[in-house]
Amino acid sequence: MSDRSVSVPSTRTTIRIRVRMSSRPIDEPHRAASQLELLFDLTFVIAVAAVTAQFAHAIAEGHGLSGLVPFLQVFFAIWWAWMNFTWFASSYDTDDVLYRLLTMVQMAGVLVLAAGVPAAVGHADLGIITLGYLIMRIGLVAQWLRAAFEDPASRRTGLRYAAGIGLVESGWLLRLALVEAGLLPASLQLPFFACLVVLELAVPWWAEQVRATTWHPHHIAERYGLFTIILLGESVLAASRGVEGALAAGPLVVIAGSGLVLLFALWWLYFLVGAGEGLSERRHRSYWWGYGHFGVFAALAALGAGLEVAVEQSGHQVAASPVAIGYAVAIPAGVYLILLGAVHALVDADSVIPRPAVAGCVGAVAASPLAAPWIGVAAVVALIAAACVALVAVAMWAARN
């Protein structure tokens, strides 16, 4: 208790003024997401909604392919900021005043980032997003420096994280300065971005070479599950935005109903496997599991954009062809199924979802949009949903046997 300074004003609540930051136990019982983490996630709802809406606009105008790279760039910033905080919190959450304030700084950065999404996706202007990202990184670097100085056993790890994050952030600021000054040719902007992404992904691996952090496997699994639910919710919201302007009742009902069934099926498939036990037994695969979720999460966000356009076209004229709109739903759904199977396999030796069934489902999903000129977008969405429901049924049957 000498390391802790805790004020207890009543028997019903504990206000933690200052708690010495130290590694939390890997096997801490009943570890669950905190109220602060749930509030943190809510700020990302706004950012994800913004990038989904902008991507949907690009698809509707017939520029889905050209809008894909800006969408993935912005979504990487959103996902990486969320993931960095999530894994840090799993190891070092003290829930005291300073911890809360630094977390709220990161939340403010998320909101700034969300404000810059239209300019980033529409005009490749990453200025506001870079500012929001800088604010988030300042909060995170301060958290890691605090961990380094208050937890001597993990000091080198904390300092490596702080230095690595700070250096890569300098790279992002340099990139923005070069673009604004006209010194970075357009042909080099994407490679420069990709190099910085690789460096970002390398920081955790490099930092934990000296001493691994004590993240909690069940807590991490729960946090990823909660973010999956947020993205599924964004898909529902994205579709509802299209419903507001739709006029054709028949196709609208089919698309809205099929879209909802599709989201139910994707939710069911994700939570067929509880990742907590697998992560506990295979901690060495956590990098692949965590990084692999970028594709899973991005696919869900892109699916929301596709569903929004599918609903919108039932009542309004859009530039995109029926086939293109069908693939705006089918491609994200197929990518989700493939990558979900891959991340499940990393932590579950006996995959619940049979690989041949996944391959068959993806094939059916990929072929469905080809029939759009004859059967319409509504029927295509219904076919995709039916294929995913069939996969759920096969997986449930396989699990029983």
Tab-separated table of C-alpha atoms in Angstrom:
chain	number	residue	atom	x	y	z
A	1	MET	CA	0.000	0.000	0.000
A	2	SER	CA	3.031	2.307	0.252
A	3	ASP	CA	3.029	2.675	-3.525
A	4	ARG	CA	-0.588	3.784	-3.647
A	5	SER	CA	-2.280	7.034	-2.772
A	6	VAL	CA	-6.006	6.422	-2.816
A	7	SER	CA	-8.778	8.649	-1.482
A	8	VAL	CA	-11.891	6.824	-0.309
A	9	PRO	CA	-14.713	9.281	0.410
A	10	SER	CA	-17.353	6.643	1.030
A	11	THR	CA	-17.855	2.915	1.205
A	12	ARG	CA	-19.621	2.893	-2.160
A	13	THR	CA	-17.003	4.490	-4.387
A	14	THR	CA	-13.236	4.770	-4.657
A	15	ILE	CA	-11.610	7.801	-6.268
A	16	ARG	CA	-8.063	6.987	-7.273
A	17	ILE	CA	-6.103	10.219	-7.098
A	18	ARG	CA	-2.765	8.611	-7.871
A	19	VAL	CA	-1.778	4.962	-8.238
A	20	ARG	CA	1.769	3.911	-8.973
A	21	MET	CA	1.784	2.441	-12.475
A	22	SER	CA	2.979	-1.147	-12.602
A	23	SER	CA	2.339	-4.174	-14.773
A	24	ARG	CA	-1.025	-5.775	-14.109
A	25	PRO	CA	-1.143	-9.577	-13.663
A	26	ILE	CA	-1.580	-11.674	-16.787
A	27	ASP	CA	-4.010	-13.959	-14.955
A	28	GLU	CA	-5.949	-11.268	-13.081
A	29	PRO	CA	-9.395	-12.769	-12.359
A	30	HIS	CA	-12.593	-11.204	-13.680
A	31	ARG	CA	-10.707	-8.684	-15.837
A	32	ALA	CA	-13.150	-6.778	-18.018
A	33	ALA	CA	-13.350	-3.567	-20.020
A	34	SER	CA	-13.559	-0.468	-17.827
A	35	GLN	CA	-16.070	2.358	-18.132
A	36	LEU	CA	-13.254	4.592	-19.391
A	37	GLU	CA	-12.447	2.134	-22.168
A	38	LEU	CA	-16.099	2.079	-23.209
A	39	LEU	CA	-16.138	5.884	-23.302
A	40	PHE	CA	-12.913	5.790	-25.316
A	41	ASP	CA	-14.581	3.495	-27.846
A	42	LEU	CA	-17.481	5.923	-28.274
A	43	THR	CA	-15.155	8.554	-29.725
A	44	PHE	CA	-14.114	6.050	-32.375
A	45	VAL	CA	-17.756	5.560	-33.332
A	46	ILE	CA	-17.677	9.112	-34.703
A	47	ALA	CA	-14.431	8.573	-36.616
A	48	VAL	CA	-15.580	5.278	-38.136
A	49	ALA	CA	-18.946	6.780	-39.090
A	50	ALA	CA	-17.173	9.639	-40.852
A	51	VAL	CA	-14.863	7.448	-42.916
A	52	THR	CA	-17.694	5.039	-43.759
A	53	ALA	CA	-19.910	7.875	-44.988
A	54	GLN	CA	-17.144	9.285	-47.185
A	55	PHE	CA	-16.373	5.882	-48.709
A	56	ALA	CA	-20.076	5.310	-49.384
A	57	HIS	CA	-20.191	8.644	-51.220
A	58	ALA	CA	-17.246	7.591	-53.390
A	59	ILE	CA	-18.897	4.258	-54.219
A	60	ALA	CA	-22.188	5.920	-55.130
A	61	GLU	CA	-20.390	8.266	-57.518
A	62	GLY	CA	-18.717	5.341	-59.244
A	63	HIS	CA	-15.287	6.020	-57.721
A	64	GLY	CA	-15.128	3.108	-55.310
A	65	LEU	CA	-11.715	1.878	-56.447
A	66	SER	CA	-10.116	5.327	-56.347
A	67	GLY	CA	-11.678	5.930	-52.941
A	68	LEU	CA	-10.395	2.644	-51.515
A	69	VAL	CA	-6.824	3.773	-50.795
A	70	PRO	CA	-7.824	6.976	-48.927
A	71	PHE	CA	-10.382	4.911	-46.996
A	72	LEU	CA	-7.734	2.380	-45.936
A	73	GLN	CA	-5.258	5.133	-45.047
A	74	VAL	CA	-7.699	6.887	-42.766
A	75	PHE	CA	-8.981	3.650	-41.296
A	76	PHE	CA	-5.413	2.611	-40.466
A	77	ALA	CA	-4.977	5.763	-38.393
A	78	ILE	CA	-8.239	5.052	-36.569
A	79	TRP	CA	-7.497	1.364	-35.980
A	80	TRP	CA	-3.871	1.836	-34.961
A	81	ALA	CA	-4.671	4.537	-32.414
A	82	TRP	CA	-7.410	2.365	-30.919
A	83	MET	CA	-5.195	-0.712	-30.837
A	84	ASN	CA	-2.202	1.020	-29.257
A	85	PHE	CA	-4.295	2.307	-26.379
A	86	THR	CA	-6.119	-1.009	-25.965
A	87	TRP	CA	-2.955	-3.073	-25.490
A	88	PHE	CA	-1.370	-0.435	-23.250
A	89	ALA	CA	-4.475	-0.322	-21.062
A	90	SER	CA	-4.521	-4.096	-20.788
A	91	SER	CA	-1.059	-3.957	-19.186
A	92	TYR	CA	-1.057	-0.664	-17.275
A	93	ASP	CA	-4.575	0.604	-16.577
A	94	THR	CA	-4.462	2.331	-13.166
A	95	ASP	CA	-7.712	4.295	-13.598
A	96	ASP	CA	-6.328	7.162	-11.531
A	97	VAL	CA	-6.679	10.866	-12.320
A	98	LEU	CA	-3.567	11.231	-14.493
A	99	TYR	CA	-4.359	8.066	-16.439
A	100	ARG	CA	-7.884	9.288	-17.121
A	101	LEU	CA	-6.719	12.737	-18.212
A	102	LEU	CA	-4.124	11.361	-20.631
A	103	THR	CA	-6.721	8.985	-22.032
A	104	MET	CA	-9.081	11.897	-22.547
A	105	VAL	CA	-6.339	13.716	-24.456
A	106	GLN	CA	-6.300	10.772	-26.839
A	107	MET	CA	-10.098	10.949	-27.129
A	108	ALA	CA	-9.814	14.612	-28.135
A	109	GLY	CA	-7.340	13.588	-30.818
A	110	VAL	CA	-9.827	11.062	-32.183
A	111	LEU	CA	-12.470	13.774	-32.540
A	112	VAL	CA	-10.012	16.049	-34.389
A	113	LEU	CA	-9.125	13.134	-36.648
A	114	ALA	CA	-12.808	12.521	-37.371
A	115	ALA	CA	-13.211	16.183	-38.360
A	116	GLY	CA	-10.474	15.730	-40.971
A	117	VAL	CA	-11.957	12.622	-42.610
A	118	PRO	CA	-13.909	14.422	-45.395
A	119	ALA	CA	-10.806	16.306	-46.540
A	120	ALA	CA	-8.628	13.193	-46.337
A	121	VAL	CA	-10.953	10.871	-48.257
A	122	GLY	CA	-12.291	13.474	-50.672
A	123	HIS	CA	-9.159	15.478	-51.436
A	124	ALA	CA	-6.242	13.409	-50.040
A	125	ASP	CA	-5.603	16.224	-47.557
A	126	LEU	CA	-4.230	14.587	-44.416
A	127	GLY	CA	-3.486	17.822	-42.541
A	128	ILE	CA	-6.290	17.715	-39.953
A	129	ILE	CA	-5.996	13.955	-39.574
A	130	THR	CA	-2.260	14.284	-38.916
A	131	LEU	CA	-3.016	16.897	-36.242
A	132	GLY	CA	-5.538	14.608	-34.573
A	133	TYR	CA	-3.078	11.734	-34.764
A	134	LEU	CA	-0.377	13.933	-33.190
A	135	ILE	CA	-2.663	14.735	-30.253
A	136	MET	CA	-3.359	11.030	-29.725
A	137	ARG	CA	0.339	10.162	-29.877
A	138	ILE	CA	1.234	12.847	-27.355
A	139	GLY	CA	-1.177	11.271	-24.879
A	140	LEU	CA	0.120	7.773	-25.551
A	141	VAL	CA	3.809	8.737	-25.326
A	142	ALA	CA	3.102	10.388	-21.979
A	143	GLN	CA	1.451	7.156	-20.795
A	144	TRP	CA	4.456	5.085	-21.812
A	145	LEU	CA	6.916	7.507	-20.185
A	146	ARG	CA	4.925	7.296	-16.986
A	147	ALA	CA	5.008	3.493	-17.150
A	148	ALA	CA	8.763	3.591	-17.762
A	149	PHE	CA	9.498	5.741	-14.733
A	150	GLU	CA	7.042	4.141	-12.318
A	151	ASP	CA	7.618	0.485	-13.257
A	152	PRO	CA	11.390	-0.114	-13.081
A	153	ALA	CA	11.124	-3.747	-14.188
A	154	SER	CA	9.652	-2.658	-17.538
A	155	ARG	CA	11.502	0.638	-17.874
A	156	ARG	CA	13.404	-0.251	-21.025
A	157	THR	CA	10.237	-1.498	-22.701
A	158	GLY	CA	8.369	1.698	-21.848
A	159	LEU	CA	11.195	3.900	-23.067
A	160	ARG	CA	11.432	1.946	-26.300
A	161	TYR	CA	7.713	2.384	-26.894
A	162	ALA	CA	7.893	6.122	-26.188
A	163	ALA	CA	10.944	6.608	-28.411
A	164	GLY	CA	9.587	4.483	-31.234
A	165	ILE	CA	6.174	6.148	-31.258
A	166	GLY	CA	7.782	9.592	-31.078
A	167	LEU	CA	10.183	8.915	-33.962
A	168	VAL	CA	7.497	7.531	-36.250
A	169	GLU	CA	5.242	10.467	-35.400
A	170	SER	CA	8.085	12.731	-36.509
A	171	GLY	CA	7.959	10.864	-39.800
A	172	TRP	CA	4.243	11.625	-40.187
A	173	LEU	CA	4.865	15.308	-39.506
A	174	LEU	CA	7.740	15.312	-41.990
A	175	ARG	CA	5.542	13.728	-44.629
A	176	LEU	CA	2.866	16.371	-44.123
A	177	ALA	CA	5.443	19.184	-44.294
A	178	LEU	CA	6.917	17.810	-47.521
A	179	VAL	CA	3.476	17.459	-49.119
A	180	GLU	CA	2.398	20.954	-48.062
A	181	ALA	CA	5.651	22.433	-49.434
A	182	GLY	CA	5.279	20.564	-52.717
A	183	LEU	CA	8.551	18.715	-52.160
A	184	LEU	CA	7.076	15.204	-52.134
A	185	PRO	CA	5.890	14.118	-55.600
A	186	ALA	CA	2.456	12.534	-55.810
A	187	SER	CA	4.044	9.280	-56.999
A	188	LEU	CA	6.013	9.005	-53.746
A	189	GLN	CA	3.298	9.954	-51.279
A	190	LEU	CA	1.744	6.488	-51.057
A	191	PRO	CA	5.128	4.651	-50.751
A	192	PHE	CA	6.125	7.123	-48.024
A	193	PHE	CA	2.853	6.394	-46.235
A	194	ALA	CA	3.405	2.638	-46.568
A	195	CYS	CA	6.929	2.899	-45.102
A	196	LEU	CA	5.590	4.766	-42.080
A	197	VAL	CA	2.890	2.117	-41.628
A	198	VAL	CA	5.565	-0.603	-41.586
A	199	LEU	CA	7.528	1.346	-38.977
A	200	GLU	CA	4.397	1.791	-36.857
A	201	LEU	CA	3.761	-1.946	-36.930
A	202	ALA	CA	7.394	-2.638	-36.036
A	203	VAL	CA	7.444	-0.490	-32.883
A	204	PRO	CA	5.604	-2.976	-30.571
A	205	TRP	CA	7.716	-5.899	-31.798
A	206	TRP	CA	10.943	-3.948	-31.249
A	207	ALA	CA	9.916	-2.501	-27.889
A	208	GLU	CA	8.945	-5.856	-26.409
A	209	GLN	CA	12.192	-7.582	-27.323
A	210	VAL	CA	13.647	-6.513	-23.965
A	211	ARG	CA	10.611	-7.463	-21.864
A	212	ALA	CA	7.101	-8.346	-22.956
A	213	THR	CA	4.145	-6.432	-21.555
A	214	THR	CA	1.620	-8.229	-19.367
A	215	TRP	CA	-1.517	-7.801	-21.441
A	216	HIS	CA	-4.484	-9.864	-20.301
A	217	PRO	CA	-5.665	-12.356	-22.975
A	218	HIS	CA	-9.334	-12.397	-21.987
A	219	HIS	CA	-9.402	-8.618	-21.650
A	220	ILE	CA	-7.870	-8.205	-25.117
A	221	ALA	CA	-10.347	-10.682	-26.619
A	222	GLU	CA	-13.226	-8.770	-25.039
A	223	ARG	CA	-11.919	-5.410	-26.295
A	224	TYR	CA	-11.598	-6.697	-29.865
A	225	GLY	CA	-15.076	-8.171	-29.638
A	226	LEU	CA	-16.470	-4.834	-28.500
A	227	PHE	CA	-14.843	-3.027	-31.408
A	228	THR	CA	-16.296	-5.619	-33.767
A	229	ILE	CA	-19.754	-4.850	-32.374
A	230	ILE	CA	-19.122	-1.128	-32.869
A	231	LEU	CA	-18.274	-1.727	-36.526
A	232	LEU	CA	-21.339	-3.911	-37.015
A	233	GLY	CA	-23.370	-1.132	-35.449
A	234	GLU	CA	-21.819	1.322	-37.884
A	235	SER	CA	-23.013	-0.917	-40.718
A	236	VAL	CA	-26.553	-0.710	-39.354
A	237	LEU	CA	-26.201	3.074	-39.058
A	238	ALA	CA	-24.758	3.343	-42.555
A	239	ALA	CA	-27.672	1.412	-44.010
A	240	SER	CA	-30.150	3.564	-42.086
A	241	ARG	CA	-28.644	6.697	-43.620
A	242	GLY	CA	-29.525	5.290	-47.025
A	243	VAL	CA	-33.015	4.339	-45.837
A	244	GLU	CA	-33.767	7.984	-45.049
A	245	GLY	CA	-33.725	8.864	-48.728
A	246	ALA	CA	-35.045	5.645	-50.247
A	247	LEU	CA	-38.420	5.706	-51.962
A	248	ALA	CA	-38.962	2.246	-53.513
A	249	ALA	CA	-40.589	0.242	-50.723
A	250	GLY	CA	-40.215	-3.230	-52.210
A	251	PRO	CA	-36.457	-3.306	-52.893
A	252	LEU	CA	-35.878	-1.280	-49.742
A	253	VAL	CA	-37.500	-3.887	-47.523
A	254	VAL	CA	-35.494	-6.682	-49.159
A	255	ILE	CA	-32.172	-4.842	-48.867
A	256	ALA	CA	-32.780	-3.651	-45.322
A	257	GLY	CA	-33.895	-7.106	-44.180
A	258	SER	CA	-31.126	-8.939	-46.026
A	259	GLY	CA	-28.516	-6.493	-44.755
A	260	LEU	CA	-29.637	-7.052	-41.196
A	261	VAL	CA	-29.539	-10.844	-41.632
A	262	LEU	CA	-26.061	-10.536	-43.157
A	263	LEU	CA	-24.805	-8.545	-40.164
A	264	PHE	CA	-26.337	-11.089	-37.782
A	265	ALA	CA	-24.518	-13.892	-39.596
A	266	LEU	CA	-21.166	-12.082	-39.529
A	267	TRP	CA	-21.595	-11.360	-35.818
A	268	TRP	CA	-22.415	-15.015	-35.181
A	269	LEU	CA	-19.335	-16.209	-37.047
A	270	TYR	CA	-17.002	-13.852	-35.174
A	271	PHE	CA	-18.142	-14.968	-31.744
A	272	LEU	CA	-18.179	-18.680	-32.529
A	273	VAL	CA	-14.626	-18.767	-31.187
A	274	GLY	CA	-13.714	-17.258	-27.837
A	275	ALA	CA	-10.208	-15.923	-28.418
A	276	GLY	CA	-9.277	-15.495	-24.746
A	277	GLU	CA	-8.177	-19.070	-24.087
A	278	GLY	CA	-6.353	-19.295	-27.396
A	279	LEU	CA	-4.449	-16.066	-26.769
A	280	SER	CA	-3.565	-17.299	-23.285
A	281	GLU	CA	-2.073	-20.506	-24.681
A	282	ARG	CA	-0.486	-18.910	-27.773
A	283	ARG	CA	0.739	-15.486	-26.666
A	284	HIS	CA	3.483	-15.646	-29.314
A	285	ARG	CA	0.797	-15.363	-31.999
A	286	SER	CA	-0.712	-12.206	-30.585
A	287	TYR	CA	0.991	-9.952	-33.161
A	288	TRP	CA	-0.482	-11.834	-36.103
A	289	TRP	CA	-3.857	-12.082	-34.389
A	290	GLY	CA	-3.962	-8.397	-33.483
A	291	TYR	CA	-2.615	-7.091	-36.784
A	292	GLY	CA	-4.828	-9.450	-38.772
A	293	HIS	CA	-7.836	-7.702	-37.300
A	294	PHE	CA	-7.045	-4.606	-39.359
A	295	GLY	CA	-8.430	-6.396	-42.397
A	296	VAL	CA	-11.378	-7.807	-40.429
A	297	PHE	CA	-12.302	-4.383	-39.062
A	298	ALA	CA	-11.717	-2.526	-42.331
A	299	ALA	CA	-13.889	-5.058	-44.168
A	300	LEU	CA	-16.757	-4.460	-41.731
A	301	ALA	CA	-16.452	-0.695	-42.154
A	302	ALA	CA	-16.368	-1.033	-45.952
A	303	LEU	CA	-19.388	-3.344	-45.791
A	304	GLY	CA	-21.317	-0.577	-44.053
A	305	ALA	CA	-20.498	1.770	-46.916
A	306	GLY	CA	-21.593	-0.829	-49.466
A	307	LEU	CA	-24.886	-1.461	-47.690
A	308	GLU	CA	-25.575	2.260	-47.503
A	309	VAL	CA	-25.179	2.617	-51.268
A	310	ALA	CA	-27.241	-0.534	-51.897
A	311	VAL	CA	-30.127	0.957	-49.927
A	312	GLU	CA	-29.688	4.410	-51.449
A	313	GLN	CA	-29.882	3.154	-55.034
A	314	SER	CA	-33.310	1.637	-54.357
A	315	GLY	CA	-34.794	5.130	-54.171
A	316	HIS	CA	-32.296	7.369	-55.956
A	317	GLN	CA	-30.236	7.308	-59.112
A	318	VAL	CA	-26.558	6.667	-58.401
A	319	ALA	CA	-23.637	6.675	-60.802
A	320	ALA	CA	-22.396	3.230	-59.804
A	321	SER	CA	-23.653	0.247	-61.788
A	322	PRO	CA	-25.678	-2.543	-60.133
A	323	VAL	CA	-22.702	-4.898	-60.493
A	324	ALA	CA	-20.363	-2.384	-58.817
A	325	ILE	CA	-22.813	-1.870	-55.952
A	326	GLY	CA	-23.169	-5.627	-55.563
A	327	TYR	CA	-19.410	-5.994	-55.293
A	328	ALA	CA	-19.281	-3.110	-52.784
A	329	VAL	CA	-21.160	-5.507	-50.510
A	330	ALA	CA	-19.700	-8.809	-51.702
A	331	ILE	CA	-15.991	-7.946	-51.573
A	332	PRO	CA	-15.974	-6.696	-47.955
A	333	ALA	CA	-18.093	-9.690	-46.890
A	334	GLY	CA	-15.734	-12.121	-48.645
A	335	VAL	CA	-12.601	-10.473	-47.253
A	336	TYR	CA	-14.134	-10.559	-43.777
A	337	LEU	CA	-14.844	-14.295	-44.039
A	338	ILE	CA	-11.345	-15.129	-45.284
A	339	LEU	CA	-9.506	-13.044	-42.701
A	340	LEU	CA	-11.808	-14.104	-39.885
A	341	GLY	CA	-10.977	-17.721	-40.640
A	342	ALA	CA	-7.285	-16.853	-40.592
A	343	VAL	CA	-7.322	-15.049	-37.230
A	344	HIS	CA	-9.501	-17.766	-35.714
A	345	ALA	CA	-6.976	-20.392	-36.855
A	346	LEU	CA	-4.151	-18.533	-35.085
A	347	VAL	CA	-5.676	-19.068	-31.645
A	348	ASP	CA	-7.860	-22.128	-32.233
A	349	ALA	CA	-6.111	-25.315	-33.276
A	350	ASP	CA	-9.395	-26.995	-34.228
A	351	SER	CA	-11.112	-24.381	-36.362
A	352	VAL	CA	-14.842	-24.253	-35.692
A	353	ILE	CA	-15.539	-22.943	-39.195
A	354	PRO	CA	-14.577	-25.615	-41.777
A	355	ARG	CA	-12.227	-24.176	-44.402
A	356	PRO	CA	-14.008	-25.838	-47.362
A	357	ALA	CA	-17.266	-24.276	-46.192
A	358	VAL	CA	-15.592	-20.855	-46.004
A	359	ALA	CA	-14.195	-21.298	-49.517
A	360	GLY	CA	-17.612	-22.308	-50.850
A	361	CYS	CA	-19.331	-19.388	-49.147
A	362	VAL	CA	-16.766	-16.881	-50.445
A	363	GLY	CA	-17.160	-18.284	-53.948
A	364	ALA	CA	-20.944	-17.885	-53.797
A	365	VAL	CA	-20.621	-14.364	-52.404
A	366	ALA	CA	-18.139	-13.389	-55.133
A	367	ALA	CA	-20.356	-14.724	-57.923
A	368	SER	CA	-23.619	-13.161	-56.729
A	369	PRO	CA	-23.063	-9.596	-58.057
A	370	LEU	CA	-22.634	-10.904	-61.601
A	371	ALA	CA	-26.389	-11.505	-61.668
A	372	ALA	CA	-27.215	-7.941	-60.603
A	373	PRO	CA	-28.225	-6.702	-64.104
A	374	TRP	CA	-30.993	-9.321	-64.197
A	375	ILE	CA	-32.118	-9.799	-60.603
A	376	GLY	CA	-31.261	-6.395	-59.126
A	377	VAL	CA	-29.121	-5.255	-56.203
A	378	ALA	CA	-31.725	-6.233	-53.587
A	379	ALA	CA	-31.667	-9.873	-54.687
A	380	VAL	CA	-27.855	-9.840	-54.752
A	381	VAL	CA	-27.711	-8.679	-51.125
A	382	ALA	CA	-30.241	-11.391	-50.264
A	383	LEU	CA	-28.050	-14.048	-51.937
A	384	ILE	CA	-24.964	-12.859	-50.047
A	385	ALA	CA	-26.874	-12.960	-46.771
A	386	ALA	CA	-28.195	-16.451	-47.557
A	387	ALA	CA	-24.686	-17.743	-48.262
A	388	CYS	CA	-23.418	-16.381	-44.914
A	389	VAL	CA	-26.385	-17.854	-43.047
A	390	ALA	CA	-25.611	-21.215	-44.653
A	391	LEU	CA	-22.021	-20.901	-43.434
A	392	VAL	CA	-23.274	-20.242	-39.895
A	393	ALA	CA	-25.421	-23.373	-40.103
A	394	VAL	CA	-22.474	-25.475	-41.309
A	395	ALA	CA	-20.246	-24.090	-38.563
A	396	MET	CA	-22.848	-24.817	-35.904
A	397	TRP	CA	-23.258	-28.373	-37.209
A	398	ALA	CA	-19.475	-28.862	-37.255
A	399	ALA	CA	-19.212	-27.557	-33.679
A	400	ARG	CA	-21.737	-30.134	-32.462
A	401	ASN	CA	-19.826	-32.954	-34.105
